[in-house]
């Protein structure tokens, strides 16, 4: 499938509404708070669309959506896109200054906000002149703010949609980035069905018999695609969790209760689940048929341990907000633990050196990707757009090697790679060695300058319960690395910490450790 297979005028509300003819009464969405059929979601999305129009929202306009994962996130999202506007899926862990930056970058006139997150919007509203209306999912605190429930109550449940061009923008997501301001990444209506088909159906094999669940949230395109767009594209149901995915017992409890067949999580989600004592006997995970990991490389020891404890395969795939979702992936029936798998139809890959020349197989190169779901640029960021969107190719910032069987191995970010003794050392490789030691829960490796001002690997380590940091344990971990790696790659220092700095989407922020 490619973009030309879609009609020129295409609105991705189709992904919801395609289910109305055959399965309007099927459960579309489950959560602790609400359960809804496709018919009910569609009617409520229509009410939202009409209510947004009544506030003056026009096609092409951005509407802010700052909400925990709940039914209202979904109905608001489809209401926004149906009337031709574009949803800004805002990070629920945003600090007020992030919300302010985004609001002044995308300039939404309307922001729909969950009451649990109202404080971070209220703190900065006065600094955001574009915001005219705030709709609160829950109870408003200020005069003039609208309560979602009564706001939609008087709106009709049928809505005349806008026949958007398939290349009109329907969503904007801000990518956390390791440095600098977040970058707004606009995606078009066409990107939604395309990724659903290219990866959700062709690679993961989703069908209408599935029920998906994700630790990854809807504001993150990993969660949005995996746990809303792809399943609804095929008529499968989704399970939403309003709470934090970091509470592993909540994630496990929801699986036990709602019996999903597919689980998406960041690697840390699997590690945290396995850190819950007797997780595999306390919770019934037997409904799951396959698991997915993305966001950062999944270390082989986590893959192996999860397999041993649950019998389940974790499909690791690399995706990005720029491409919308996964563009290089293992397959449920063909996984090489520790690798990102192989290319699949719809995306082409190249590994090049810093001069853009293809590297020989086995050598580390910069990963470029070409595919029709790529964004065209970053909002208001001319220079950074030019550095990333190189004509048809997108510069991922990732280093990769390909093995003799064609599997791709992540070798860190171009900005995190270390030169040790003049040779590239991947922090990811050192981390994989460390994490295979029973004492290590999580770790991050960065470059630290030694007495000669030369960069050497340093590891920050959080320990599994029952272990305590000591010089002796440091020495044990270093010799463990020496067993696993070329000697020069071993960490020269180990610092035990209580936790590692992470982005809202669970990625370890090595750059913050560099400042320690
Ligand atoms: C890294 C991975 C190794 C890699 C994402 C799936 O993570 C997503 O999007 P972001 O824009 O970050 C993209 C960057 O994250 N990465 C992601 N997945 C992997 N590295 N193995 C992986 N499996 O550096 C990439 O460039 O936050 C992932 C679907 C949608 C997404 N937005």
PDB file of C-alpha atoms in Angstrom, residues 75-266:
ATOM      1  CA  UNK A  75     -13.364  11.349  21.324  1.00  0.00           C
ATOM      2  CA  UNK A  76     -11.715  14.775  21.377  1.00  0.00           C
ATOM      3  CA  UNK A  77      -8.966  13.643  19.015  1.00  0.00           C
ATOM      4  CA  UNK A  78     -11.428  12.327  16.429  1.00  0.00           C
ATOM      5  CA  UNK A  79     -13.685  15.365  16.890  1.00  0.00           C
ATOM      6  CA  UNK A  80     -10.732  17.618  16.102  1.00  0.00           C
ATOM      7  CA  UNK A  81      -9.590  15.756  13.006  1.00  0.00           C
ATOM      8  CA  UNK A  82     -13.121  15.265  11.684  1.00  0.00           C
ATOM      9  CA  UNK A  83     -13.639  19.016  11.359  1.00  0.00           C
ATOM     10  CA  UNK A  84     -10.288  19.361   9.611  1.00  0.00           C
ATOM     11  CA  UNK A  85      -8.368  20.779  12.553  1.00  0.00           C
ATOM     12  CA  UNK A  86      -5.163  19.244  13.938  1.00  0.00           C
ATOM     13  CA  UNK A  87      -4.713  17.779  17.425  1.00  0.00           C
ATOM     14  CA  UNK A  88      -1.666  18.644  19.500  1.00  0.00           C
ATOM     15  CA  UNK A  89      -1.176  15.515  21.593  1.00  0.00           C
ATOM     16  CA  UNK A  90       0.579  17.097  24.557  1.00  0.00           C
ATOM     17  CA  UNK A  91       2.856  15.255  26.915  1.00  0.00           C
ATOM     18  CA  UNK A  92       1.073  14.663  30.212  1.00  0.00           C
ATOM     19  CA  UNK A  93       4.339  14.914  32.105  1.00  0.00           C
ATOM     20  CA  UNK A  94       5.026  18.355  30.700  1.00  0.00           C
ATOM     21  CA  UNK A  95       6.211  20.997  33.072  1.00  0.00           C
ATOM     22  CA  UNK A  96       4.393  24.349  32.814  1.00  0.00           C
ATOM     23  CA  UNK A  97       7.232  25.865  30.769  1.00  0.00           C
ATOM     24  CA  UNK A  98       6.867  23.042  28.210  1.00  0.00           C
ATOM     25  CA  UNK A  99       3.135  23.711  27.930  1.00  0.00           C
ATOM     26  CA  UNK A 100       3.874  27.400  27.512  1.00  0.00           C
ATOM     27  CA  UNK A 101       6.452  26.761  24.811  1.00  0.00           C
ATOM     28  CA  UNK A 102       4.076  24.517  22.869  1.00  0.00           C
ATOM     29  CA  UNK A 103       1.092  26.821  23.274  1.00  0.00           C
ATOM     30  CA  UNK A 104       3.100  29.745  21.939  1.00  0.00           C
ATOM     31  CA  UNK A 105       4.648  27.694  19.149  1.00  0.00           C
ATOM     32  CA  UNK A 106       1.454  26.112  17.757  1.00  0.00           C
ATOM     33  CA  UNK A 107      -0.912  28.833  19.032  1.00  0.00           C
ATOM     34  CA  UNK A 108      -4.073  26.820  19.716  1.00  0.00           C
ATOM     35  CA  UNK A 109      -7.218  28.880  20.389  1.00  0.00           C
ATOM     36  CA  UNK A 110      -8.829  25.976  22.210  1.00  0.00           C
ATOM     37  CA  UNK A 111      -7.165  23.636  24.675  1.00  0.00           C
ATOM     38  CA  UNK A 112      -8.930  20.557  26.015  1.00  0.00           C
ATOM     39  CA  UNK A 113      -7.308  19.623  29.310  1.00  0.00           C
ATOM     40  CA  UNK A 114      -7.871  16.883  31.867  1.00  0.00           C
ATOM     41  CA  UNK A 115      -8.610  18.191  35.346  1.00  0.00           C
ATOM     42  CA  UNK A 116      -5.627  16.281  36.730  1.00  0.00           C
ATOM     43  CA  UNK A 117      -3.324  18.381  34.504  1.00  0.00           C
ATOM     44  CA  UNK A 118      -5.082  21.707  34.794  1.00  0.00           C
ATOM     45  CA  UNK A 119      -2.459  23.130  37.149  1.00  0.00           C
ATOM     46  CA  UNK A 120       0.304  23.004  34.530  1.00  0.00           C
ATOM     47  CA  UNK A 121      -1.899  24.926  32.088  1.00  0.00           C
ATOM     48  CA  UNK A 122      -3.184  27.411  34.684  1.00  0.00           C
ATOM     49  CA  UNK A 123       0.354  28.282  35.705  1.00  0.00           C
ATOM     50  CA  UNK A 124       1.149  29.723  32.265  1.00  0.00           C
ATOM     51  CA  UNK A 125      -2.157  30.655  30.614  1.00  0.00           C
ATOM     52  CA  UNK A 126      -1.600  34.354  31.029  1.00  0.00           C
ATOM     53  CA  UNK A 127       1.563  34.049  28.966  1.00  0.00           C
ATOM     54  CA  UNK A 128      -0.240  32.366  26.067  1.00  0.00           C
ATOM     55  CA  UNK A 129      -2.309  34.972  24.254  1.00  0.00           C
ATOM     56  CA  UNK A 130      -3.623  32.542  21.626  1.00  0.00           C
ATOM     57  CA  UNK A 131      -5.682  30.538  24.127  1.00  0.00           C
ATOM     58  CA  UNK A 132      -9.286  31.726  24.118  1.00  0.00           C
ATOM     59  CA  UNK A 133     -11.150  28.693  25.413  1.00  0.00           C
ATOM     60  CA  UNK A 134     -10.263  25.976  27.874  1.00  0.00           C
ATOM     61  CA  UNK A 135     -12.399  22.851  28.063  1.00  0.00           C
ATOM     62  CA  UNK A 136     -11.852  20.766  31.175  1.00  0.00           C
ATOM     63  CA  UNK A 137     -12.356  17.009  31.199  1.00  0.00           C
ATOM     64  CA  UNK A 138     -13.732  17.020  34.743  1.00  0.00           C
ATOM     65  CA  UNK A 139     -14.553  20.068  36.830  1.00  0.00           C
ATOM     66  CA  UNK A 140     -13.391  23.538  35.737  1.00  0.00           C
ATOM     67  CA  UNK A 141     -11.764  25.783  38.328  1.00  0.00           C
ATOM     68  CA  UNK A 142     -12.035  29.149  36.628  1.00  0.00           C
ATOM     69  CA  UNK A 143     -14.989  31.232  35.460  1.00  0.00           C
ATOM     70  CA  UNK A 144     -15.414  30.951  31.741  1.00  0.00           C
ATOM     71  CA  UNK A 145     -13.811  27.529  31.418  1.00  0.00           C
ATOM     72  CA  UNK A 146     -16.070  24.855  29.990  1.00  0.00           C
ATOM     73  CA  UNK A 147     -16.803  21.436  31.465  1.00  0.00           C
ATOM     74  CA  UNK A 148     -16.357  18.771  28.772  1.00  0.00           C
ATOM     75  CA  UNK A 149     -19.515  16.843  29.754  1.00  0.00           C
ATOM     76  CA  UNK A 150     -21.892  19.805  29.549  1.00  0.00           C
ATOM     77  CA  UNK A 151     -19.966  21.305  26.617  1.00  0.00           C
ATOM     78  CA  UNK A 152     -20.788  18.315  24.421  1.00  0.00           C
ATOM     79  CA  UNK A 153     -24.202  17.549  25.943  1.00  0.00           C
ATOM     80  CA  UNK A 154     -26.099  20.038  23.788  1.00  0.00           C
ATOM     81  CA  UNK A 155     -24.239  19.259  20.573  1.00  0.00           C
ATOM     82  CA  UNK A 156     -25.787  16.986  17.971  1.00  0.00           C
ATOM     83  CA  UNK A 157     -24.405  13.463  17.685  1.00  0.00           C
ATOM     84  CA  UNK A 158     -24.096  13.690  13.925  1.00  0.00           C
ATOM     85  CA  UNK A 159     -21.488  15.944  12.414  1.00  0.00           C
ATOM     86  CA  UNK A 160     -20.671  17.012   8.888  1.00  0.00           C
ATOM     87  CA  UNK A 161     -16.993  16.139   8.474  1.00  0.00           C
ATOM     88  CA  UNK A 162     -14.508  18.130   6.439  1.00  0.00           C
ATOM     89  CA  UNK A 163     -13.218  16.435   3.294  1.00  0.00           C
ATOM     90  CA  UNK A 164      -9.581  17.114   4.049  1.00  0.00           C
ATOM     91  CA  UNK A 165      -6.824  16.516   1.551  1.00  0.00           C
ATOM     92  CA  UNK A 166      -4.933  13.363   2.478  1.00  0.00           C
ATOM     93  CA  UNK A 167      -1.870  15.547   2.915  1.00  0.00           C
ATOM     94  CA  UNK A 168      -3.537  18.038   5.244  1.00  0.00           C
ATOM     95  CA  UNK A 169      -2.077  18.050   8.729  1.00  0.00           C
ATOM     96  CA  UNK A 170      -4.135  16.263  11.384  1.00  0.00           C
ATOM     97  CA  UNK A 171      -1.761  16.045  14.336  1.00  0.00           C
ATOM     98  CA  UNK A 172       1.222  17.672  15.939  1.00  0.00           C
ATOM     99  CA  UNK A 173       3.492  15.916  18.408  1.00  0.00           C
ATOM    100  CA  UNK A 174       6.431  17.420  20.185  1.00  0.00           C
ATOM    101  CA  UNK A 175       9.518  15.295  20.313  1.00  0.00           C
ATOM    102  CA  UNK A 176      11.340  15.500  23.620  1.00  0.00           C
ATOM    103  CA  UNK A 177      14.791  15.658  22.035  1.00  0.00           C
ATOM    104  CA  UNK A 178      17.918  15.352  24.105  1.00  0.00           C
ATOM    105  CA  UNK A 179      18.883  19.006  23.857  1.00  0.00           C
ATOM    106  CA  UNK A 180      17.232  22.288  22.916  1.00  0.00           C
ATOM    107  CA  UNK A 181      13.543  23.121  22.644  1.00  0.00           C
ATOM    108  CA  UNK A 182      11.082  20.405  21.692  1.00  0.00           C
ATOM    109  CA  UNK A 183      10.347  20.120  17.990  1.00  0.00           C
ATOM    110  CA  UNK A 184       6.760  20.100  16.747  1.00  0.00           C
ATOM    111  CA  UNK A 185       6.276  17.315  14.207  1.00  0.00           C
ATOM    112  CA  UNK A 186       3.173  17.634  12.025  1.00  0.00           C
ATOM    113  CA  UNK A 187       1.676  14.517  10.459  1.00  0.00           C
ATOM    114  CA  UNK A 188      -0.850  14.226   7.670  1.00  0.00           C
ATOM    115  CA  UNK A 189      -4.093  12.237   7.498  1.00  0.00           C
ATOM    116  CA  UNK A 190      -2.500   9.786   5.071  1.00  0.00           C
ATOM    117  CA  UNK A 191       0.181   8.762   7.588  1.00  0.00           C
ATOM    118  CA  UNK A 192      -2.411   7.125   9.823  1.00  0.00           C
ATOM    119  CA  UNK A 193      -3.818   4.381   7.556  1.00  0.00           C
ATOM    120  CA  UNK A 194      -0.412   3.943   5.924  1.00  0.00           C
ATOM    121  CA  UNK A 195       1.450   3.064   9.126  1.00  0.00           C
ATOM    122  CA  UNK A 196      -1.494   0.969  10.280  1.00  0.00           C
ATOM    123  CA  UNK A 197      -1.228  -1.162   7.162  1.00  0.00           C
ATOM    124  CA  UNK A 198       2.552  -1.174   6.719  1.00  0.00           C
ATOM    125  CA  UNK A 199       3.460  -2.198  10.244  1.00  0.00           C
ATOM    126  CA  UNK A 200       0.281  -2.883  12.259  1.00  0.00           C
ATOM    127  CA  UNK A 201      -1.173  -5.326   9.744  1.00  0.00           C
ATOM    128  CA  UNK A 202       1.738  -6.414   7.557  1.00  0.00           C
ATOM    129  CA  UNK A 203       4.318  -6.879  10.334  1.00  0.00           C
ATOM    130  CA  UNK A 204       2.450  -7.308  13.616  1.00  0.00           C
ATOM    131  CA  UNK A 205      -0.490  -9.117  12.036  1.00  0.00           C
ATOM    132  CA  UNK A 206      -3.239  -7.295  13.924  1.00  0.00           C
ATOM    133  CA  UNK A 207      -6.801  -8.499  13.298  1.00  0.00           C
ATOM    134  CA  UNK A 208     -10.219  -7.583  14.636  1.00  0.00           C
ATOM    135  CA  UNK A 209      -9.853 -10.418  17.156  1.00  0.00           C
ATOM    136  CA  UNK A 210      -7.123  -8.471  18.962  1.00  0.00           C
ATOM    137  CA  UNK A 211      -7.352  -6.253  21.981  1.00  0.00           C
ATOM    138  CA  UNK A 212      -4.373  -3.959  22.499  1.00  0.00           C
ATOM    139  CA  UNK A 213      -2.907  -2.303  25.578  1.00  0.00           C
ATOM    140  CA  UNK A 214       0.058   0.010  25.954  1.00  0.00           C
ATOM    141  CA  UNK A 215       2.295   1.406  28.641  1.00  0.00           C
ATOM    142  CA  UNK A 216       3.109   4.041  26.005  1.00  0.00           C
ATOM    143  CA  UNK A 217       0.656   6.915  26.149  1.00  0.00           C
ATOM    144  CA  UNK A 218      -1.530   8.393  23.417  1.00  0.00           C
ATOM    145  CA  UNK A 219       0.427  11.663  23.335  1.00  0.00           C
ATOM    146  CA  UNK A 220       3.397   9.629  22.116  1.00  0.00           C
ATOM    147  CA  UNK A 221       2.960   8.352  18.555  1.00  0.00           C
ATOM    148  CA  UNK A 222       4.202   4.931  19.699  1.00  0.00           C
ATOM    149  CA  UNK A 223       1.090   4.692  21.914  1.00  0.00           C
ATOM    150  CA  UNK A 224      -1.228   6.573  19.542  1.00  0.00           C
ATOM    151  CA  UNK A 225      -0.445   4.303  16.621  1.00  0.00           C
ATOM    152  CA  UNK A 226      -0.101   1.075  18.538  1.00  0.00           C
ATOM    153  CA  UNK A 227      -2.970   1.466  20.951  1.00  0.00           C
ATOM    154  CA  UNK A 228      -5.557   3.389  18.958  1.00  0.00           C
ATOM    155  CA  UNK A 229      -4.970   3.869  15.253  1.00  0.00           C
ATOM    156  CA  UNK A 230      -3.715   0.426  14.213  1.00  0.00           C
ATOM    157  CA  UNK A 231      -6.240  -1.588  16.248  1.00  0.00           C
ATOM    158  CA  UNK A 232      -9.193   0.514  15.086  1.00  0.00           C
ATOM    159  CA  UNK A 233      -7.981   0.335  11.512  1.00  0.00           C
ATOM    160  CA  UNK A 234      -8.697  -3.415  11.714  1.00  0.00           C
ATOM    161  CA  UNK A 235     -11.640  -3.237  14.143  1.00  0.00           C
ATOM    162  CA  UNK A 236      -9.778  -4.456  17.243  1.00  0.00           C
ATOM    163  CA  UNK A 237     -10.475  -3.055  20.729  1.00  0.00           C
ATOM    164  CA  UNK A 238      -8.153  -0.977  22.901  1.00  0.00           C
ATOM    165  CA  UNK A 239      -7.541  -0.814  26.651  1.00  0.00           C
ATOM    166  CA  UNK A 240      -6.601   2.582  28.081  1.00  0.00           C
ATOM    167  CA  UNK A 241      -4.841   3.282  31.369  1.00  0.00           C
ATOM    168  CA  UNK A 242      -5.163   6.798  32.764  1.00  0.00           C
ATOM    169  CA  UNK A 243      -2.511   6.134  35.400  1.00  0.00           C
ATOM    170  CA  UNK A 244       1.234   5.966  35.107  1.00  0.00           C
ATOM    171  CA  UNK A 245       2.833   3.039  33.288  1.00  0.00           C
ATOM    172  CA  UNK A 246       5.669   3.222  35.829  1.00  0.00           C
ATOM    173  CA  UNK A 247       3.428   1.539  38.383  1.00  0.00           C
ATOM    174  CA  UNK A 248       4.080  -1.950  37.079  1.00  0.00           C
ATOM    175  CA  UNK A 249       1.413  -3.500  39.289  1.00  0.00           C
ATOM    176  CA  UNK A 250      -1.242  -1.275  37.648  1.00  0.00           C
ATOM    177  CA  UNK A 251      -0.106  -2.336  34.184  1.00  0.00           C
ATOM    178  CA  UNK A 252      -0.117  -6.001  35.210  1.00  0.00           C
ATOM    179  CA  UNK A 253      -3.460  -5.585  36.977  1.00  0.00           C
ATOM    180  CA  UNK A 254      -5.068  -4.135  33.858  1.00  0.00           C
ATOM    181  CA  UNK A 255      -3.778  -6.997  31.727  1.00  0.00           C
ATOM    182  CA  UNK A 256      -5.212  -9.444  34.247  1.00  0.00           C
ATOM    183  CA  UNK A 257      -8.552  -7.628  34.226  1.00  0.00           C
ATOM    184  CA  UNK A 258      -9.107  -6.682  30.570  1.00  0.00           C
ATOM    185  CA  UNK A 259      -7.283  -9.574  28.877  1.00  0.00           C
ATOM    186  CA  UNK A 260      -5.516  -7.794  25.999  1.00  0.00           C
ATOM    187  CA  UNK A 261      -3.827  -9.873  23.302  1.00  0.00           C
ATOM    188  CA  UNK A 262      -1.104  -7.346  22.428  1.00  0.00           C
ATOM    189  CA  UNK A 263       1.046  -5.319  24.829  1.00  0.00           C
ATOM    190  CA  UNK A 264       3.216  -2.326  23.839  1.00  0.00           C
ATOM    191  CA  UNK A 265       5.794  -0.994  26.226  1.00  0.00           C
ATOM    192  CA  UNK A 266       9.203   0.625  26.414  1.00  0.00           C
TER     193      UNK A 266
END
